[in-house]
Tab-separated table of C-alpha atoms in Angstrom:
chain	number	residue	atom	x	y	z
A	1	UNK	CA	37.251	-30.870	8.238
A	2	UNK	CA	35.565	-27.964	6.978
A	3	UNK	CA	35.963	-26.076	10.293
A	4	UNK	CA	39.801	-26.669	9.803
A	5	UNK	CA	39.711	-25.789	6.245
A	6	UNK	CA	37.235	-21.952	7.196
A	7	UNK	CA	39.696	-21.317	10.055
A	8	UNK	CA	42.769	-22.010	8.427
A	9	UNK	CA	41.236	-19.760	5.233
A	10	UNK	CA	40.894	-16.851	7.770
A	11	UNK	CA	43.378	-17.775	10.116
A	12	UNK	CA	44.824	-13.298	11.207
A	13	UNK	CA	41.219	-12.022	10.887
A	14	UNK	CA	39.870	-10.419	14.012
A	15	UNK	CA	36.116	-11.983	15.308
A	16	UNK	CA	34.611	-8.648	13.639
A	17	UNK	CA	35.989	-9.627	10.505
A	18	UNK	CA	34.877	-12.822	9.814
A	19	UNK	CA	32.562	-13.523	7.108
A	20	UNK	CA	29.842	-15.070	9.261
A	21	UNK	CA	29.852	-11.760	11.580
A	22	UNK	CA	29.839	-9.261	8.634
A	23	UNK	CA	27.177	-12.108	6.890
A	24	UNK	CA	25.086	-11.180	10.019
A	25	UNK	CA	25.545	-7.994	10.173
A	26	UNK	CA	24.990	-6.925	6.590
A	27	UNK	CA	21.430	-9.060	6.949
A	28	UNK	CA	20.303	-7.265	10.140
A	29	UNK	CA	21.431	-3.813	7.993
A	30	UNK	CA	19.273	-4.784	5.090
A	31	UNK	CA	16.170	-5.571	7.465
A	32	UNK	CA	16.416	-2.215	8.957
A	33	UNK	CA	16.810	-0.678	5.749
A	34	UNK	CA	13.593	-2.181	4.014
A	35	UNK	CA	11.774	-2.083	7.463
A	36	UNK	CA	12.408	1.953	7.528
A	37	UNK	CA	11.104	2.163	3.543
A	38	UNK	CA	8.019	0.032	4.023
A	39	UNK	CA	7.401	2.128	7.064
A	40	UNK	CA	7.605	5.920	5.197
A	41	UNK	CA	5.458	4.072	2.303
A	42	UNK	CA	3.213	3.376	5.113
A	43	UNK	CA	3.207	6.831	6.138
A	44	UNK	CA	3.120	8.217	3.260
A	45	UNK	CA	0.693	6.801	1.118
A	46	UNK	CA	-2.096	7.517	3.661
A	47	UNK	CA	-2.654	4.099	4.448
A	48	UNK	CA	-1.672	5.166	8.260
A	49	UNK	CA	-4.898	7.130	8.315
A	50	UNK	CA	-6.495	4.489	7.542
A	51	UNK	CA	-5.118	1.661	9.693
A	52	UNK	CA	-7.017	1.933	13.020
A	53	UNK	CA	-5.409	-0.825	14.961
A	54	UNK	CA	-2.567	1.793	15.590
A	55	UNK	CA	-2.182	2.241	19.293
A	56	UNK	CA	-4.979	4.638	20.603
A	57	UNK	CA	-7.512	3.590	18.094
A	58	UNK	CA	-8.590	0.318	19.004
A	59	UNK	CA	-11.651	1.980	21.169
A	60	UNK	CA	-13.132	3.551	17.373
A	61	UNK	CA	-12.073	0.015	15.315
A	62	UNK	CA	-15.732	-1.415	16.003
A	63	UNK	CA	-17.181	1.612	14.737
A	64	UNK	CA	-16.373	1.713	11.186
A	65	UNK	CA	-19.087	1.480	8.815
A	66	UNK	CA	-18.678	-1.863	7.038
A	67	UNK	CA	-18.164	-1.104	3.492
A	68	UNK	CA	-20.558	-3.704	1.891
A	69	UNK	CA	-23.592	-1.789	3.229
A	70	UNK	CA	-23.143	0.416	0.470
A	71	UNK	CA	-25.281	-0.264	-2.033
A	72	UNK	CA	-24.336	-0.358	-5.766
A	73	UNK	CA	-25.831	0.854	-8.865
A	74	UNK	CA	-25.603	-2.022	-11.735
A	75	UNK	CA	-23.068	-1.007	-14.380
A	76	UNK	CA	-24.883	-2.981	-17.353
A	77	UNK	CA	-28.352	-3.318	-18.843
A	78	UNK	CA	-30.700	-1.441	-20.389
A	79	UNK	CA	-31.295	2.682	-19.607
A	80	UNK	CA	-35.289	3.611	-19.562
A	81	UNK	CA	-37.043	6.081	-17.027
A	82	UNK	CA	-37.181	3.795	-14.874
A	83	UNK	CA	-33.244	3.219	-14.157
A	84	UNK	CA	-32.616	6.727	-14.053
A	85	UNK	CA	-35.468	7.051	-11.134
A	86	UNK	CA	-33.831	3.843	-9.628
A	87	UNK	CA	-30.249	5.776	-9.782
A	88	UNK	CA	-31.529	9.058	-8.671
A	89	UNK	CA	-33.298	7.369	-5.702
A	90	UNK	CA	-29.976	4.897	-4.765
A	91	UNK	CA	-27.546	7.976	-4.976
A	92	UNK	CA	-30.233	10.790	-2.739
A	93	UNK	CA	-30.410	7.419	0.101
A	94	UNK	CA	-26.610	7.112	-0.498
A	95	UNK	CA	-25.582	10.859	-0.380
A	96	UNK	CA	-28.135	11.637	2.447
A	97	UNK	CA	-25.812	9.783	5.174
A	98	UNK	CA	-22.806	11.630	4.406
A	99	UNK	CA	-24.071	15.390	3.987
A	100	UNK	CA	-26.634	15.056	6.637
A	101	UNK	CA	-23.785	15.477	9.429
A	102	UNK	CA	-21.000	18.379	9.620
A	103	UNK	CA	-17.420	16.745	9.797
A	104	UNK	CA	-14.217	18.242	10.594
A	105	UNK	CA	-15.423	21.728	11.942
A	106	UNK	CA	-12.643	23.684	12.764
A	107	UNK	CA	-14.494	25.492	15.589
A	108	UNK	CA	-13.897	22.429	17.750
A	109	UNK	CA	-10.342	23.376	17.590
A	110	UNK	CA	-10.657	27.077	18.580
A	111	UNK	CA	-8.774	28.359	21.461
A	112	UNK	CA	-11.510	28.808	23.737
A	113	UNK	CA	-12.711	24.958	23.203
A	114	UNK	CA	-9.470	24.093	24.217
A	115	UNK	CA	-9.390	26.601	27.147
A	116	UNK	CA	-6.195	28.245	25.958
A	117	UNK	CA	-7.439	31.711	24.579
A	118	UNK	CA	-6.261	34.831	25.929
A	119	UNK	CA	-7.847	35.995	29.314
A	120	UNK	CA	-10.699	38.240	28.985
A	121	UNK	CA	-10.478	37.761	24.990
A	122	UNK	CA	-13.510	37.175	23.481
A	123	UNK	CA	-12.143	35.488	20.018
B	1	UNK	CA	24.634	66.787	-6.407
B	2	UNK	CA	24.918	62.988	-7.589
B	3	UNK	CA	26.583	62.404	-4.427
B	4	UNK	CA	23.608	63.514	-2.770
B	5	UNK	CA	20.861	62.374	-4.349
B	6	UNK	CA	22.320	58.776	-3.653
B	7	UNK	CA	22.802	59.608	-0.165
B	8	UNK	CA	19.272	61.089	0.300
B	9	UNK	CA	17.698	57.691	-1.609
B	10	UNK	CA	19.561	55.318	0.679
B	11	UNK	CA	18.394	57.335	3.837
B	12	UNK	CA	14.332	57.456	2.474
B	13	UNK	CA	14.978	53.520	1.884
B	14	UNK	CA	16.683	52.859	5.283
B	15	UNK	CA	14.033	54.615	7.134
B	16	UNK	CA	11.052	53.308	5.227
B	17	UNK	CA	12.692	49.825	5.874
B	18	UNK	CA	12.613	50.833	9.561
B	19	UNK	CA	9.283	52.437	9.588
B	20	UNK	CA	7.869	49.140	8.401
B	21	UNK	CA	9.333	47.124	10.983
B	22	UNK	CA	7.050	48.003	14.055
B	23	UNK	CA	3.691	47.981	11.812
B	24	UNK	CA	5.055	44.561	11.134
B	25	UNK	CA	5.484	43.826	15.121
B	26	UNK	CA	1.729	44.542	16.098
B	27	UNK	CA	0.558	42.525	13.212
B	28	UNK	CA	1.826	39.630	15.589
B	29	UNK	CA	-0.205	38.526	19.024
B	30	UNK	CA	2.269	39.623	21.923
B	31	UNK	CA	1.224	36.768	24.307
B	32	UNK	CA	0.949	38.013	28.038
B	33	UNK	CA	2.151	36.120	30.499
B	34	UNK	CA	-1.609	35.841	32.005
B	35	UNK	CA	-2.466	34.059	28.790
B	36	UNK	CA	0.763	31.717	29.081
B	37	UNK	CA	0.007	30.958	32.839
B	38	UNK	CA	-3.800	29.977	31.566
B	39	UNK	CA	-2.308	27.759	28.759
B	40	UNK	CA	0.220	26.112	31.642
B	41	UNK	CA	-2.707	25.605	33.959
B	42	UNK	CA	-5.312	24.425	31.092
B	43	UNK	CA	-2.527	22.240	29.529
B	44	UNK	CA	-3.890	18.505	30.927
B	45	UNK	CA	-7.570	19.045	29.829
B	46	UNK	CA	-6.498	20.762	26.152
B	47	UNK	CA	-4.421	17.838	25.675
B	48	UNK	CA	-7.067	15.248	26.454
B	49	UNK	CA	-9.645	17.151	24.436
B	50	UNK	CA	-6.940	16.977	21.639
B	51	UNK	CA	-6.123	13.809	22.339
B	52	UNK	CA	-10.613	12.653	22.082
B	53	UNK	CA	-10.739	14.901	18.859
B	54	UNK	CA	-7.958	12.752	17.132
B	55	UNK	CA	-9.195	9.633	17.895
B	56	UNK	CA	-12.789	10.558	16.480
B	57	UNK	CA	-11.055	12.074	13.242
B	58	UNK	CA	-9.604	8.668	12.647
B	59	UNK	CA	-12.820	7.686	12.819
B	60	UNK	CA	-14.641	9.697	10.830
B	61	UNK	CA	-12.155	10.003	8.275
B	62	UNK	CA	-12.239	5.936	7.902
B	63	UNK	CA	-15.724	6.531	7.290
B	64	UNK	CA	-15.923	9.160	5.226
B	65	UNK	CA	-13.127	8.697	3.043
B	66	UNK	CA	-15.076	4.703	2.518
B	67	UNK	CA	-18.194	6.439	1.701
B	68	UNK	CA	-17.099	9.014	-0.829
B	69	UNK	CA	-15.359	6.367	-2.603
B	70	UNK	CA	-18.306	4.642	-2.595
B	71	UNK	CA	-20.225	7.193	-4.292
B	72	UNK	CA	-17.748	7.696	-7.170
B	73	UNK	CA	-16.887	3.590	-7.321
B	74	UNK	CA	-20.461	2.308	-6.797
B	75	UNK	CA	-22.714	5.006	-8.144
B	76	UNK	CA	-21.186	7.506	-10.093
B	77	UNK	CA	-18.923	5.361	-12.601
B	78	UNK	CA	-21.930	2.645	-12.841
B	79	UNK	CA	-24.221	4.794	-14.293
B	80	UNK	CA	-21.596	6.673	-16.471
B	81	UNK	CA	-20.428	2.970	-17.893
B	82	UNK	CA	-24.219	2.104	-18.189
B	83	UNK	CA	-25.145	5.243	-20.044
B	84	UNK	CA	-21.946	4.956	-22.394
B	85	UNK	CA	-22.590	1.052	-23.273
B	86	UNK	CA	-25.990	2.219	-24.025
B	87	UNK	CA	-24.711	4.892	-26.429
B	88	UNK	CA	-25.769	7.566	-24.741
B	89	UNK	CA	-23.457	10.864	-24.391
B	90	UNK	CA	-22.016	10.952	-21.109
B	91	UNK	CA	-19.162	13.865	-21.681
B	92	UNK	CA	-20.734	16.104	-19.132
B	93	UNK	CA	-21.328	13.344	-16.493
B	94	UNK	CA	-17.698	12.342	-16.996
B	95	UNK	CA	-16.588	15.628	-16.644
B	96	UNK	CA	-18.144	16.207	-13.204
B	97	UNK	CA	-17.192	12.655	-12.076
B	98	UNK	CA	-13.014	13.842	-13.115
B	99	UNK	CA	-13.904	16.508	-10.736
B	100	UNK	CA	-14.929	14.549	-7.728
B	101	UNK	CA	-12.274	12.119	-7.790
B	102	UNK	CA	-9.768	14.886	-7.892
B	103	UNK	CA	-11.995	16.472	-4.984
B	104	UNK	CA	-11.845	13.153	-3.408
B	105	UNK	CA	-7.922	13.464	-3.893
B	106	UNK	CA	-7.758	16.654	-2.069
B	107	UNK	CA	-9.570	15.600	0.502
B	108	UNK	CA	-7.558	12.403	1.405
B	109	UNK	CA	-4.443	15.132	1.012
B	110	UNK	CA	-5.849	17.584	3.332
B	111	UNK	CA	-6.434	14.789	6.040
B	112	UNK	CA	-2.793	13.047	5.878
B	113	UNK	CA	-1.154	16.975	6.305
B	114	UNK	CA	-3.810	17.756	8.884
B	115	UNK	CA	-3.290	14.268	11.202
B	116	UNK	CA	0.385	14.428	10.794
B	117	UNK	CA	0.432	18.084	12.715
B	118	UNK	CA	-2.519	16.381	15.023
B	119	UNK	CA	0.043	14.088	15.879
B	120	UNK	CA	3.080	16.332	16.205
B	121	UNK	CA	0.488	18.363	18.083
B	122	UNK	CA	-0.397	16.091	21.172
B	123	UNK	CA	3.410	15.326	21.278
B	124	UNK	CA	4.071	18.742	22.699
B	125	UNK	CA	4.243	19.398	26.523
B	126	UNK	CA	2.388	22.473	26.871
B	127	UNK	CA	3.306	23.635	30.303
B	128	UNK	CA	6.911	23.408	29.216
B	129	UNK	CA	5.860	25.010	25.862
B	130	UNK	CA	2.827	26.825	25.806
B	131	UNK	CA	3.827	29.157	23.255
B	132	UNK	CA	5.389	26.669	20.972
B	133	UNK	CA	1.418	24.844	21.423
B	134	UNK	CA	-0.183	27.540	20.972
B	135	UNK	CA	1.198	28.343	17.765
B	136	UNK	CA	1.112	24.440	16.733
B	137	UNK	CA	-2.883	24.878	17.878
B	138	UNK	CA	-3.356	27.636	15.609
B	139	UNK	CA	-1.490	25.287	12.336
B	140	UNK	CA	-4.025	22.538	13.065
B	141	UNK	CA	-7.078	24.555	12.617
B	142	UNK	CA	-5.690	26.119	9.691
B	143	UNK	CA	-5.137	22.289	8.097
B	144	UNK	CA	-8.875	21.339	10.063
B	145	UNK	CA	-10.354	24.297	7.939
B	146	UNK	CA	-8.856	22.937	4.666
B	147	UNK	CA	-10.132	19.491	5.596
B	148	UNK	CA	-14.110	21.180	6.012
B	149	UNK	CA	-13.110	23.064	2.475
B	150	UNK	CA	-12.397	19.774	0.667
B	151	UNK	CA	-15.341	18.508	2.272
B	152	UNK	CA	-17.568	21.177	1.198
B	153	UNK	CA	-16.254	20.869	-2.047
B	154	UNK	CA	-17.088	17.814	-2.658
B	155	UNK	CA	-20.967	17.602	-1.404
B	156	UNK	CA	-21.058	20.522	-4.061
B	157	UNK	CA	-19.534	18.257	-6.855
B	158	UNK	CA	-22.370	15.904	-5.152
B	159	UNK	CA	-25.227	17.847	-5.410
B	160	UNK	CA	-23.837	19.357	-9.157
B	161	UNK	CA	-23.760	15.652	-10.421
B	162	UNK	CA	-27.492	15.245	-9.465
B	163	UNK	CA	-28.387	18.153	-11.280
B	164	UNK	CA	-26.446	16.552	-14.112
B	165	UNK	CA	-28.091	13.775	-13.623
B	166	UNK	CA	-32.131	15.800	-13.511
B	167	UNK	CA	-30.434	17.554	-17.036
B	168	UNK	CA	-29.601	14.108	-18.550
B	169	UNK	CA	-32.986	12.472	-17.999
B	170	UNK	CA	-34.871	15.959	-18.663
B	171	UNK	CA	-32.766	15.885	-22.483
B	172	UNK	CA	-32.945	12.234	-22.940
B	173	UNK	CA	-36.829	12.035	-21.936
B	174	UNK	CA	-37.913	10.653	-25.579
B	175	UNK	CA	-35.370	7.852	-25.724
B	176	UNK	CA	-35.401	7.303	-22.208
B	177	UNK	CA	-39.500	6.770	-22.561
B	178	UNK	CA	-39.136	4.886	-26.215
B	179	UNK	CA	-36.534	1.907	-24.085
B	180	UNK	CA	-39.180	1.465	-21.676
B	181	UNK	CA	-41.885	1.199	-24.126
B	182	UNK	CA	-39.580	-1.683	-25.731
């Protein structure tokens, strides 16, 4: 009955016209819409940078430091000689890993490195 | 007379417009086709290198970027919250620890901008382009140098909030002595 009655509501509408087809349609428009702005907040809120099960990056995912090695300095309790020693100590073991090494040199980007540079140019 | 002063101005400022055009010329590398044929033949193995650098930047910026936030989350703001519930002044502590997390800001900054020409980077075919990757080569390790400057940056905002820290306990030695007498 309510076939009859849907039909006989639309009865000179083309297929494209129908309310189920542009129900459809205006769905899969919405899901691309939202699917394109969660994917430029992706982009641009860094957390791409960060996401290393991108395609490319699964041989480095095992390699990231877990973040619970860190150790933390408590935030309450009493301040004497002694927790300032404690701090200094915690932050020079803490520090230590992350100056020791030289990141993000740009020489390893230099023409020669790359074997582009200019014949017979020393750069 | 008017008529040709104006005309004598407007020739001076035509030919010093002029003049400065060629100075302005050698100021830009002339590529030779040599270098162009090297960049064709060297194109596989730069874009593999490229391609082994990126991957180990994603790397190390996951790392780093976890363990300077560390230092400001886990460290930094501890002891300034500890030192401030124990009524001790903490102003120039704060200040420095404002100053790393807008370091720490940069930093994250200066990676995104830097991986997103990385990326447009390794996109290029450089032995249909060389010139176009050369160029794109020479963008990359201008955005690689700011990432090393935000990094130095911030191991100096490091190494100043350690001193800060040496100042504290050096000014505070009294009270610091009289809590762990208590």
């Amino acid at each position: 009955m309510s076939e009859d009655h849907s039909l006989a509501s639309e009865p000179n509408k083309a297929w494209y016209q129908t309310r189920i087809v542009l129900f459809i349609g205006g769905s899969i428009g919405v899901a691309i819409l939202l699917v394109l702005v969660s994917m430029a907040l992706y982009v641009s809120s860094g957390a791409a940078q960060l996401d290393l099960s991108r395609p490319g990056y699964q041989s480095v995912q095992n390699k990231v430091d877990p973040s619970d090695k860190f150790k933390s300095f408590p935030a309450s309790g009493t301040v004497n000689e002694a927790t300032i020693d404690q701090f200094q100590k915690l932050y020079q073991d803490q520090v230590n890993k992350v100056t020791a090494t030289d990141a993000f040199n740009p020489d390893v980007l230099s023409n020669q490195a790359l074997g582009i540079d200019a014949p017979g140019a020393d750069q | 007379m008017k008529k040709l002063i104006i005309s004598l101005s407007i020739m001076i400022i035509t030919v010093g417009i002029f003049a400065s055009l060629p100075a302005r010329a050698q100021d830009t590398d002339v590529m030779t086709d040599e270098h162009i044929a090297r960049i064709k033949s060297n194109c596989a193995s730069a874009l593999a290198t490229l391609g082994q650098i990126r991957t180990n930047d994603a790397l190390v910026y996951v790392n780093r970027n976890q363990s300077y936030f560390s230092i400001s989350d886990k460290l930094i703001a501890r002891l300034n919250s500890r030192l401030a519930l124990n009524r001790f002044d903490t102003t120039p502590l704060a200040k420095i620890a404002t100053e790393y997390n807008g370091a720490l800001t940069d930093f994250r900054t200066a990676y995104n901008d830097y991986s997103r020409v990385m990326t447009d980077l390794v996109k290029i075919d450089c032995s249909r382009q060389p010139v176009g990757f050369y160029d794109k080569v020479g963008e990359a390790r201008e955005m690689r140098q700011d990432v090393y400057d935000a990094i130095k940056k911030l191991h100096t905002i490091i190494d100043q909030y350690r001193q800060a820290v040496d100042t504290f306990k050096q000014q505070h030695l009294t009270k610091l002595k009289a809590n762990t007498n208590e």
